[in-house]
Amino acid sequence: MSAEAADPGAPLRRRSRPRIDLRRLGRVALRGPVSRDRLPDAISHVAEAHRAHHPDADLTILRRAYVLAESSHRGQMRKSGEPYITHPLAVTLILAELGAETTTLTASLLHDTVEDTEVTLDQVKEQFGDEVCYLVDGVTKLEKVDYGAAAEPETFRKMLVATGNDVRVMSIKLADRLHNMRTLGVMRPEKQARIAKVTRDVLIPLAERLGVQALKTELEDLVFAILHPEEYEETRALIAAATGPDDPLETIADNVTHTLRDAGISAEVLIRPRHFVSVHRVRRKRGELRGTDFGRLLVLVGEDADCYAVLGELHTCFTPVISEFKDFIAAPKFNLYQSLHTAVVGPEGAVAEVLIRTHRMHKVAEAGVVALGNPYAQDPAAPPQTEPSDERADPTRPGWLSRLLDWQESATDPDTFWTTLRDDLAQDREITVFRTDGGTLGLPAGASCVDAAYAQYGDLAHTAIGARVNGRLATLSTVLSDGDTVQPLLAQDTASGPSPDWLDHARTPAARIAITGWFSDHPDEAKPDPETADATGPGTRGEPAAATEREAPARSRSGPRPTGVVVDDPNAQVRLAGCCTPVPPDELTGFVVRGGAVTVHRRECPAVAAMQEIGRAPVAARWADGEGRESDAGCRVTLVAESFGRPRLLADLTEAIATADAAIVSATVEPPSEQRVRHTYTLRLPDAAGLPGLMRAMRDVAGVYDVSRAQHPAPTG
């Protein structure tokens, strides 16, 4: 099978296995079983491909699997008119050419028997064992008569869960879809489009994540031809027009070969044609295509060190395009891919992209997890484990799969699961961030501190008030980069809940499902009134409310909590507004909000004027005692520090706050503007009398030129 182009007419630069005549195989299959002393002729090509990768493989089980598949499918025909047995044979051949081991090929031959024939899982288990039975069950579709419209999403859910325990399930499914896509032309156009869209949205991203590039690229081209036929034909014409004797890549390849030979480096230099979708993407990116844009050079060597030796020679003897250099050997992609990428300028200014990898890296780059064989088999040469390990020695269970398996348990509704699955798979890159306890979190690129909080703490992340990223305080909206160290900060008030803004920053399904679920359980909190916007909405200068007074008593679900404030209605729950965080002896004004609670503001707070402008009646409020003291819980206040930027400023400010016996509930540090930095802190003080001293201590920090009480503007709508 060619990994380069889906179209059999596309030019190839290396010899490949001739295409199998499926109709001939079908006729052979109809002749039935053969004698026990040899393999059936119909799968001899599968055996040949399998032995190329596994010379010592025992083919007896393949013969038995074929006999069962052929006899159970006998009389069934595909819509193309071919005997049905040609389909499992073709799927098995695809996997055999990728290097799949015998168990996978056995299950592949049987993958439709339980679904489409009278064969049962118990029979498969009895004749072929638990592993083959598990793989066959994993790819068997759920009955539409039982699940209705939910059959497809629930089938995918079942396969994904099975893949979490054995990745070979998805390998068989991908090969199955590839052969079905190859023969999709007999279907009605609308059905072709529907299958192609599911392939595009779900199967191709899964092939990418599992590193099976040989399947992914051909699936992409087949989907491209169905969903974008005009652009596909234009691309086909461009590739055909570029095929000729004067290929600039041939000249550069010859020069590279001579250069490496002169340097004493043993290497194989190949021209790797781009597949149709790749050419189309390059055309959209660059506009006019160059002669070298239709392919790339592939340099294969024996050892990792030779890859860097090749790179050194190329960058010495040719002019390198430095911006094109990427080292995926030192930092492999999350789908096992390893290679060096570079680009060099050849004769007459032609630029050629070059991939440098070992033969082993190339096998994994093409076949991904399939090239790993059986990742669950115990290596006989490895010492026996004396203690059970919590972590499987399985590189096929990456972070994205673990996350998917976690959140799918919460997505009980099939529509939610299906939509969320497509959104999750659309995230095509992954980053790794470090926890302060030494653990790691695998997150999609673009993930924020919100995602890290839910990944680490689950539903406890509802109480998050901010984070430290690489030791610095950060808002929950902060986007994380690969290699960051993140420490989500949780409020002590376990009754607090998330902000609606968090949904704008959550990239992982687990976070979005958890946040949405919380608001489903607390509908009154989903759309806060203007006077409670401080508790859920904007921070200072439009910053997300990750580090503002969002977790304060306005989120309490455990009944009224003492605030030291008295209002006219003694039964009303009283909340201190986070926008102005009143403390004694501030003059107070309150407003009734949803649920009958009263939010209390400082009288000069902009929210007071805004509420009065829209006709809200104020409620009289006063401190509970004449001495201006709060309850034993202390008081909260939000302070804004204006300063000039300098090293260690944040550390000195937090030290001054701690020295004044104040606890930081949340903090926001805005990006510097004209060398000036604005810090917003929500603090808990044991006594309001300590506020003046705290503000003086913060003003005494070098570089701080002003400290004031927060006055967040309140919305008027």
XYZ file of C-alpha atoms in Angstrom:
717
model
C 0.000 0.000 0.000
C 1.397 3.381 -0.904
C 1.568 5.927 1.853
C 2.103 8.720 -0.601
C -0.977 8.982 -2.761
C -4.468 7.620 -2.694
C -4.773 7.747 -6.454
C -3.343 4.691 -8.234
C -2.325 6.919 -11.117
C -0.215 9.224 -8.978
C 3.513 9.099 -9.791
C 5.605 7.083 -7.362
C 9.352 7.307 -7.037
C 9.941 3.826 -5.647
C 8.693 0.390 -6.465
C 5.671 -0.770 -4.515
C 3.707 -3.990 -4.143
C 1.381 -4.528 -7.118
C -2.282 -3.876 -6.452
C -4.210 -6.991 -5.534
C -7.023 -8.146 -7.837
C -9.882 -8.437 -5.361
C -12.265 -9.995 -7.851
C -9.772 -12.797 -8.482
C -9.372 -13.270 -4.767
C -13.123 -13.418 -4.403
C -13.334 -16.213 -6.923
C -10.589 -18.065 -5.078
C -12.394 -17.537 -1.806
C -15.604 -19.038 -3.138
C -13.807 -22.309 -3.760
C -13.825 -22.863 -0.029
C -11.230 -24.290 2.367
C -8.180 -26.134 1.187
C -6.177 -28.929 2.713
C -4.682 -28.454 6.147
C -1.088 -28.670 4.960
C -0.997 -25.231 3.328
C -2.516 -21.784 3.498
C -5.502 -21.004 1.281
C -4.415 -19.323 -1.950
C -6.676 -16.371 -1.187
C -4.513 -15.225 1.741
C -1.096 -16.161 0.392
C -0.433 -12.480 -0.328
C -1.319 -11.646 3.300
C 1.106 -14.301 4.479
C 3.822 -12.916 2.205
C 3.365 -9.369 3.519
C 3.242 -10.629 7.114
C 6.418 -12.686 6.792
C 8.219 -9.638 5.367
C 7.869 -8.012 8.787
C 7.693 -11.131 10.991
C 9.774 -13.901 9.358
C 9.157 -16.373 12.179
C 5.406 -15.839 12.494
C 3.230 -18.929 12.933
C 0.611 -18.726 10.188
C -1.535 -21.613 11.406
C -3.951 -19.338 13.245
C -4.349 -17.167 10.130
C -5.406 -20.220 8.133
C -8.005 -21.138 10.767
C -9.298 -17.562 10.902
C -9.638 -17.433 7.123
C -11.520 -20.739 7.042
C -14.031 -19.437 9.616
C -14.393 -16.043 7.911
C -14.808 -17.524 4.443
C -17.359 -20.126 5.504
C -19.409 -17.667 7.592
C -19.441 -14.941 4.911
C -20.051 -17.387 2.034
C -22.934 -16.204 -0.129
C -22.698 -12.602 1.060
C -21.826 -9.965 -1.533
C -20.642 -6.404 -1.235
C -22.507 -3.586 -2.982
C -19.648 -3.469 -5.483
C -20.578 -6.998 -6.567
C -17.533 -8.677 -5.021
C -17.778 -11.597 -2.594
C -17.848 -10.207 0.933
C -14.737 -12.141 1.976
C -12.683 -9.742 -0.174
C -13.293 -7.019 2.405
C -11.736 -8.714 5.467
C -8.936 -9.938 3.192
C -8.226 -6.393 1.995
C -8.348 -4.986 5.539
C -5.960 -7.693 6.718
C -3.594 -6.985 3.832
C -3.489 -3.283 4.743
C -2.490 -4.156 8.298
C -0.031 -6.837 7.192
C 1.808 -4.378 4.964
C 2.037 -1.959 7.889
C 3.687 -4.681 9.985
C 0.830 -5.713 12.297
C 1.473 -8.845 14.340
C -0.398 -12.132 13.954
C -3.080 -11.541 16.600
C -4.159 -8.293 14.926
C -4.334 -9.966 11.517
C -6.378 -12.832 12.935
C -8.897 -10.429 14.461
C -8.927 -8.430 11.228
C -9.971 -11.486 9.211
C -12.793 -12.058 11.700
C -13.750 -8.441 12.383
C -17.152 -8.629 10.627
C -18.118 -12.197 11.497
C -19.929 -11.427 14.762
C -21.606 -8.361 13.257
C -22.732 -9.847 9.932
C -22.917 -13.626 10.379
C -24.127 -16.248 12.836
C -20.711 -16.508 14.504
C -20.800 -15.504 18.192
C -18.177 -13.952 20.408
C -18.130 -17.104 22.487
C -17.160 -19.092 19.403
C -14.389 -16.643 18.560
C -13.132 -16.793 22.128
C -13.225 -20.581 22.216
C -11.331 -20.997 18.947
C -8.922 -18.025 19.041
C -8.587 -16.894 22.645
C -9.371 -13.834 24.735
C -7.203 -11.333 22.839
C -8.731 -11.984 19.432
C -12.207 -12.026 20.973
C -11.601 -8.636 22.622
C -10.400 -7.082 19.344
C -13.350 -8.445 17.361
C -15.805 -7.255 19.999
C -14.155 -3.825 20.058
C -14.824 -3.173 16.356
C -18.278 -4.772 16.250
C -20.984 -2.167 15.682
C -23.933 -1.758 18.004
C -27.299 -2.688 16.547
C -29.300 0.201 15.137
C -32.504 -1.560 16.155
C -31.387 -1.268 19.784
C -29.812 2.207 19.758
C -31.587 4.022 16.939
C -29.922 7.305 15.935
C -27.459 6.892 18.811
C -25.978 3.733 17.299
C -23.104 5.471 15.519
C -21.875 7.671 18.403
C -22.328 4.850 20.900
C -20.415 2.484 18.608
C -17.538 4.949 18.512
C -17.717 5.348 22.278
C -17.513 1.549 22.628
C -14.520 1.379 20.270
C -12.704 4.194 22.051
C -13.173 2.572 25.442
C -11.906 -0.700 23.975
C -8.963 1.181 22.432
C -8.068 2.434 25.903
C -7.375 -1.165 26.872
C -5.948 -2.336 23.555
C -4.956 0.143 20.871
C -5.102 -2.560 18.198
C -8.886 -2.140 18.167
C -8.548 1.262 16.520
C -5.870 -0.023 14.136
C -8.374 -2.535 12.738
C -11.094 0.112 12.546
C -8.845 2.500 10.599
C -7.898 -0.190 8.091
C -11.553 -1.172 7.810
C -12.560 2.422 7.053
C -9.749 2.817 4.528
C -10.926 -0.128 2.458
C -14.535 1.041 2.702
C -13.474 4.501 1.518
C -11.585 2.971 -1.399
C -14.777 1.266 -2.543
C -17.209 4.040 -1.622
C -17.984 4.885 -5.252
C -20.870 2.403 -5.372
C -22.768 4.331 -2.675
C -25.263 7.148 -3.238
C -23.590 10.592 -3.270
C -25.321 11.704 -0.063
C -24.137 8.582 1.773
C -20.623 9.048 0.415
C -20.618 12.589 1.810
C -21.911 11.493 5.222
C -19.296 8.752 5.591
C -16.559 11.072 4.322
C -17.452 13.726 6.916
C -17.311 11.239 9.789
C -13.995 10.009 8.423
C -12.698 13.587 8.274
C -13.920 14.590 11.721
C -13.179 11.423 13.699
C -11.144 8.724 11.944
C -8.457 10.907 10.346
C -7.678 12.737 13.621
C -7.490 9.362 15.387
C -5.095 8.055 12.711
C -2.973 11.175 13.236
C -2.924 10.705 17.006
C -1.981 7.057 16.678
C 0.777 8.011 14.233
C -0.509 5.839 11.367
C 0.454 8.274 8.632
C 0.137 5.700 5.856
C -3.569 5.345 6.604
C -4.130 8.992 7.456
C -2.737 10.382 4.198
C -4.753 8.038 1.987
C -7.922 8.681 3.987
C -7.331 12.425 3.597
C -7.056 12.114 -0.174
C -10.168 9.959 -0.454
C -12.182 12.382 1.682
C -10.785 15.305 -0.329
C -11.972 13.709 -3.572
C -15.519 13.234 -2.232
C -16.086 16.479 -0.347
C -14.112 18.836 -2.624
C -14.159 17.245 -6.091
C -13.302 20.420 -8.022
C -10.273 21.266 -5.909
C -9.232 17.627 -6.005
C -9.266 17.621 -9.815
C -7.311 20.887 -9.922
C -4.692 19.380 -7.609
C -4.578 16.196 -9.681
C -3.953 18.272 -12.803
C -1.164 20.220 -11.102
C 0.565 17.008 -10.012
C 0.220 15.502 -13.483
C 1.646 18.645 -15.098
C 4.615 18.629 -12.722
C 5.555 15.052 -13.592
C 8.349 15.020 -16.120
C 12.027 14.322 -16.738
C 13.211 17.726 -15.465
C 12.380 17.278 -11.812
C 14.443 19.698 -9.678
C 14.132 17.316 -6.730
C 16.029 14.662 -8.704
C 18.965 17.024 -9.114
C 19.021 17.975 -5.435
C 18.656 14.320 -4.405
C 21.708 13.403 -6.514
C 23.726 16.229 -4.950
C 22.695 15.147 -1.442
C 23.612 11.532 -2.200
C 27.111 12.513 -3.410
C 27.606 14.864 -0.459
C 26.784 12.176 2.102
C 28.847 9.558 0.282
C 31.880 11.870 0.264
C 31.366 12.440 4.005
C 31.390 8.687 4.645
C 27.773 8.593 5.832
C 25.792 5.537 4.768
C 22.335 6.797 3.842
C 19.467 6.126 1.476
C 18.095 9.228 -0.261
C 14.567 8.974 -1.623
C 12.095 11.357 -3.186
C 8.869 11.269 -1.234
C 5.964 12.632 -3.311
C 3.393 14.683 -1.439
C -0.135 13.332 -1.379
C -2.962 15.396 -2.856
C -4.077 17.119 0.337
C -0.490 18.072 1.165
C -0.014 19.666 -2.264
C -3.331 21.479 -1.862
C -2.253 22.877 1.524
C 1.086 24.080 0.159
C -0.713 25.754 -2.717
C -3.091 27.580 -0.349
C -0.151 28.666 1.788
C 2.181 29.864 -0.978
C -0.117 30.624 -3.868
C 2.080 29.648 -6.798
C 3.741 26.253 -6.466
C 7.446 25.719 -7.056
C 8.829 22.669 -8.802
C 10.127 21.285 -5.520
C 6.775 21.681 -3.732
C 5.431 18.394 -5.084
C 7.680 16.253 -2.933
C 10.291 16.129 -0.201
C 13.610 14.379 0.200
C 13.715 11.520 2.682
C 17.119 10.521 4.051
C 17.196 7.190 5.897
C 20.156 6.216 8.096
C 21.017 3.521 10.612
C 21.480 5.294 13.940
C 20.140 8.375 15.728
C 23.589 9.984 15.699
C 23.724 9.599 11.913
C 20.640 11.829 11.633
C 22.533 14.726 13.165
C 25.620 13.928 11.070
C 23.469 14.184 7.923
C 22.010 17.450 9.182
C 25.479 18.873 9.762
C 26.639 17.952 6.263
C 23.534 19.403 4.628
C 23.801 22.672 6.539
C 27.519 22.869 5.709
C 27.360 22.041 2.005
C 24.032 23.691 1.192
C 22.421 26.941 2.267
C 19.909 25.997 4.977
C 16.533 27.652 5.488
C 16.827 27.998 9.259
C 13.145 28.754 9.834
C 12.267 25.298 8.477
C 14.404 23.367 10.988
C 12.554 21.215 13.537
C 13.982 18.535 15.806
C 11.352 15.878 16.475
C 14.014 13.382 17.571
C 14.985 15.225 20.735
C 11.342 16.242 21.257
C 9.089 13.596 19.624
C 5.524 14.475 18.734
C 2.770 13.143 20.958
C 1.935 10.507 18.310
C 5.381 8.812 18.491
C 6.688 10.652 15.382
C 10.449 11.265 15.270
C 12.399 12.950 12.507
C 14.599 15.930 11.713
C 13.013 18.475 9.370
C 15.039 21.021 7.448
C 15.125 22.756 4.062
C 18.116 23.538 1.869
C 18.691 25.649 -1.220
C 19.817 23.624 -4.215
C 21.057 24.621 -7.671
C 19.430 27.685 -9.235
C 17.814 28.599 -5.928
C 15.461 25.629 -5.711
C 14.410 24.969 -2.101
C 13.891 21.368 -1.049
C 12.407 20.176 2.216
C 14.341 17.305 3.765
C 13.243 14.680 6.299
C 16.034 12.830 8.128
C 15.289 9.726 10.178
C 16.422 6.193 10.923
C 14.799 3.185 9.303
C 13.101 2.410 12.619
C 11.781 5.980 12.886
C 10.472 5.726 9.347
C 8.603 2.531 10.130
C 6.975 4.155 13.159
C 6.259 7.347 11.194
C 4.377 5.314 8.583
C 2.666 2.719 10.757
C 2.535 4.421 14.175
C 1.200 2.145 16.879
C 0.841 -0.694 14.358
C 4.636 -0.807 14.085
C 4.906 -1.511 17.808
C 3.490 -4.994 17.373
C 1.737 -6.153 20.517
C 2.551 -3.421 23.055
C 1.007 -5.470 25.854
C 3.088 -8.617 25.438
C 5.684 -9.266 28.125
C 9.212 -9.083 26.755
C 10.770 -12.469 27.559
C 14.174 -10.787 27.853
C 12.899 -8.271 30.405
C 13.223 -9.069 34.121
C 9.938 -10.107 35.734
C 8.114 -7.404 37.668
C 8.049 -8.113 41.378
C 5.538 -5.367 42.126
C 2.494 -4.341 40.138
C 2.990 -1.107 38.242
C 0.315 1.564 38.137
C 1.614 2.717 34.778
C 1.445 0.408 31.784
C 4.574 0.053 29.709
C 2.481 1.205 26.814
C 3.417 4.205 24.650
C 0.051 3.839 22.922
C -1.857 5.266 25.918
C -0.910 8.960 25.559
C -2.449 11.872 27.408
C -5.081 12.633 24.774
C -6.509 9.115 24.998
C -6.574 9.157 28.789
C -8.364 12.522 28.735
C -10.857 11.262 26.193
C -11.655 8.195 28.249
C -12.090 10.349 31.353
C -14.498 12.904 29.917
C -16.586 10.419 27.921
C -17.819 8.997 31.227
C -19.400 12.384 31.994
C -20.921 12.782 28.519
C -23.807 10.375 29.046
C -25.909 11.931 26.288
C -24.917 10.518 22.841
C -25.283 13.897 21.102
C -23.068 15.580 23.696
C -20.495 12.804 23.351
C -20.512 12.989 19.544
C -20.186 16.781 19.418
C -17.543 16.877 22.126
C -15.555 14.080 20.513
C -15.319 16.002 17.237
C -14.311 19.179 19.047
C -11.684 17.339 21.073
C -10.185 15.637 18.032
C -10.010 19.009 16.250
C -7.234 19.923 18.711
C -4.333 18.719 16.619
C -1.400 19.377 18.975
C -0.608 18.467 22.554
C 1.529 20.071 25.245
C 2.923 18.731 28.492
C 2.869 20.897 31.617
C 4.402 20.051 34.972
C 2.703 20.019 38.349
C 4.504 21.298 41.424
C 4.463 17.790 42.920
C 6.562 16.510 40.020
C 3.706 14.989 38.004
C 2.751 15.979 34.476
C -0.467 16.899 32.697
C -1.047 16.249 28.997
C -3.235 19.002 27.556
C -4.210 20.137 24.052
C -2.362 23.114 22.634
C -4.136 26.316 23.639
C -5.202 24.924 27.019
C -5.477 27.393 29.888
C -5.067 27.253 33.637
C -8.778 26.392 33.778
C -8.034 23.148 31.928
C -5.063 22.394 34.158
C -7.184 22.928 37.285
C -9.873 20.469 36.164
C -7.290 17.978 34.867
C -5.578 17.954 38.269
C -8.450 18.389 40.714
C -11.643 17.353 38.908
C -14.771 18.941 40.402
C -12.699 20.544 43.177
C -11.522 22.945 40.470
C -14.902 24.698 40.773
C -13.286 26.614 43.659
C -10.224 27.743 41.668
C -9.285 31.393 42.161
C -6.129 31.657 40.087
C -2.861 29.869 39.407
C 0.876 30.142 39.577
C 2.569 29.569 36.235
C 6.332 29.104 36.459
C 6.148 30.566 39.953
C 4.246 33.717 38.991
C 0.643 34.500 39.845
C -1.574 34.233 36.779
C -5.237 34.404 35.883
C -7.128 31.229 35.107
C -7.465 32.417 31.517
C -3.688 32.260 31.028
C -2.801 30.038 28.056
C -0.168 27.446 28.918
C 2.889 26.603 26.866
C 4.705 23.317 26.517
C 6.962 22.795 29.532
C 5.255 25.288 31.859
C 4.925 24.494 35.552
C 1.400 25.212 36.761
C -0.110 25.248 40.243
C -3.871 25.925 40.346
C -4.936 27.822 43.464
C -8.166 26.782 45.176
C -10.323 28.815 47.540
C -10.893 27.620 51.075
C -14.598 28.238 50.560
C -15.662 24.862 49.149
C -19.138 26.232 48.396
C -17.828 28.499 45.654
C -18.419 27.766 41.994
C -17.019 28.532 38.552
C -17.470 31.676 36.520
C -19.368 31.562 33.214
C -16.283 33.180 31.662
C -14.362 29.975 32.223
C -16.174 28.361 29.309
C -14.460 30.897 27.036
C -11.057 29.665 28.203
C -11.642 25.917 28.613
C -10.236 23.810 25.780
C -10.594 20.328 27.255
C -13.950 18.534 27.168
C -13.496 17.488 30.813
C -13.369 21.120 31.917
C -16.258 22.216 29.718
C -18.475 19.330 30.783
C -17.725 19.944 34.473
C -18.412 23.688 34.223
C -21.583 23.196 32.185
C -22.750 20.553 34.626
C -22.253 22.887 37.584
C -24.383 25.586 35.972
C -27.035 23.007 35.081
C -27.232 22.189 38.780
C -27.225 25.890 39.721
C -29.227 27.687 37.005
C -29.531 30.899 39.042
C -25.769 31.332 38.838
C -25.495 31.057 35.057
C -26.593 34.648 34.267
C -25.741 36.929 37.174
C -27.457 40.246 37.790
C -25.388 43.392 37.156
C -24.785 43.910 40.844
C -23.315 40.406 41.136
C -21.261 40.718 37.973
C -18.264 41.297 40.192
C -18.674 37.749 41.435
C -18.779 36.113 38.039
C -17.721 38.457 35.323
C -15.070 40.986 34.407
C -11.982 41.733 36.395
C -10.121 44.964 36.147
C -9.614 46.380 32.665
C -11.484 43.545 31.023
C -9.336 40.801 32.517
C -11.153 37.490 33.015
C -12.530 36.957 36.488
C -10.037 34.256 37.301
C -8.525 36.213 40.146
C -11.266 38.577 41.266
C -13.833 38.232 44.051
C -15.586 35.456 42.201
C -15.404 32.824 44.856
C -16.670 35.029 47.677
C -19.928 34.497 49.632
C -21.853 35.372 46.465
C -21.272 31.714 45.504
C -22.299 30.215 48.828
C -24.583 27.220 48.559
C -24.433 26.233 52.209
C -26.846 28.835 53.635
C -26.294 32.345 54.963
C -22.862 33.081 56.218
C -21.989 35.848 58.687
C -20.797 39.091 57.098
C -21.076 41.519 60.008
C -23.749 43.441 58.049
C -27.378 44.029 59.060
C -30.139 44.774 56.512
C -33.855 45.513 56.917
C -34.868 41.893 56.257
C -33.332 39.773 59.041
C -33.987 36.523 57.086
C -32.164 37.621 53.922
C -28.786 36.183 53.027
C -26.233 39.008 52.889
C -23.358 39.052 50.433
C -20.466 41.497 50.291
C -19.959 42.752 46.743
C -16.676 41.766 45.185
C -16.470 44.838 42.957
C -15.765 47.151 45.901
C -15.261 44.696 48.817
C -16.656 46.908 51.602
C -15.020 46.774 55.013
C -15.800 48.685 58.198
C -16.277 51.598 58.533
C -17.396 52.011 54.860
C -20.921 53.351 54.367
C -23.116 50.685 52.797
C -25.961 50.271 50.321
C -27.575 46.970 49.332
C -29.653 45.579 46.472
C -31.857 42.498 46.306
C -30.621 39.879 43.812
C -31.937 36.515 42.633
C -33.083 34.223 45.391
C -33.857 37.101 47.753
C -30.241 37.617 48.832
C -28.910 41.132 49.347
C -25.587 42.204 47.847
C -23.970 45.010 49.842
C -21.727 47.638 48.201
C -19.729 50.600 49.377
C -21.946 53.633 48.904
C -19.509 55.262 46.463
C -19.224 52.085 44.341
C -20.116 52.731 40.658
C -22.471 49.740 40.828
C -24.734 51.674 43.215
C -25.337 54.457 40.689
C -25.760 51.904 37.899
C -28.419 49.986 39.833
C -30.313 53.149 40.710
C -30.247 54.262 37.062
C -32.057 51.079 36.004
C -34.645 51.493 38.757
C -33.346 49.086 41.408
C -34.481 50.093 44.896
C -31.644 50.311 47.443
C -31.828 48.394 50.722
C -30.557 50.016 53.901
C -27.521 48.232 55.298
C -25.136 48.912 58.176
C -22.366 47.185 60.022
C -23.584 44.910 62.791
C -21.750 46.635 65.642
C -21.125 50.276 66.311
C -17.399 49.742 66.581
C -17.102 48.772 62.912
C -15.933 45.206 63.459
C -16.791 42.209 61.295
C -17.398 38.684 62.488
C -14.688 36.225 63.414
C -14.342 35.377 59.720
C -12.460 38.658 59.196
C -13.011 40.881 56.184
C -12.159 40.877 52.512
C -10.927 43.795 50.504
C -9.728 44.304 46.938
C -6.703 46.579 46.503
C -5.122 47.876 43.315
C -1.366 48.536 43.327
C 0.123 50.677 40.566
C 3.862 50.255 40.097
C 6.818 50.488 37.796
C 7.995 47.159 36.438
C 11.125 45.653 37.968
C 12.483 42.204 38.866
C 11.104 40.606 42.074
C 8.351 43.217 42.361
C 5.626 40.589 42.702
C 7.613 38.674 45.313
C 8.205 41.835 47.381
C 4.549 42.826 47.209
C 3.298 39.418 48.320
C 5.868 39.417 51.140
C 4.584 42.809 52.333
C 1.015 41.479 52.257
C 1.978 38.383 54.239
C 3.900 40.474 56.796
C 0.726 42.525 57.379
C -1.030 39.257 58.351
C -3.280 39.323 55.250
C -4.078 36.272 53.139
C -4.207 36.494 49.341
C -7.519 35.120 48.107
C -6.866 35.942 44.456
C -4.658 38.151 42.329
C -4.483 39.588 38.829
C -1.307 41.007 37.290
C -1.939 42.811 34.022
C 0.635 42.898 31.225
C 3.050 45.852 31.541
C 2.095 49.028 29.690
C 4.738 51.755 29.240
C 6.841 50.089 31.968
C 3.926 50.300 34.406
C 2.221 47.324 35.995
C -1.199 47.086 37.622
C -1.774 44.462 40.335
C -5.218 43.651 41.735
C -5.360 41.664 44.972
C -8.373 40.331 46.840
C -7.219 39.875 50.414
C -8.603 38.515 53.656
C -7.720 40.499 56.783
C -8.370 39.326 60.323
C -9.624 42.829 61.180
C -10.629 45.850 59.088
C -8.554 48.035 61.401
C -5.443 46.602 59.770
C -6.361 47.902 56.296
C -4.590 51.313 56.529
C -1.387 49.671 57.756
C -1.564 47.083 54.951
C -1.942 49.773 52.307
C 1.003 51.703 53.766
C 3.155 48.563 53.730
C 2.329 47.956 50.069
C 3.095 51.596 49.163
C 6.496 51.236 50.858
C 7.528 48.508 48.403
C 10.114 49.920 45.989
C 8.537 50.781 42.642
C 4.944 51.003 43.949
C 3.601 54.527 43.531
C -0.071 54.053 44.479
C -2.321 51.606 46.343
C -6.093 52.141 46.365
C -9.358 50.345 46.984
C -10.780 48.704 43.861
C -13.624 50.465 42.065
C -14.687 48.131 39.235
C -17.188 49.713 36.852
C -20.430 47.761 36.887
C -22.493 46.942 33.783
C -25.747 48.789 33.365
C -27.662 46.199 31.367
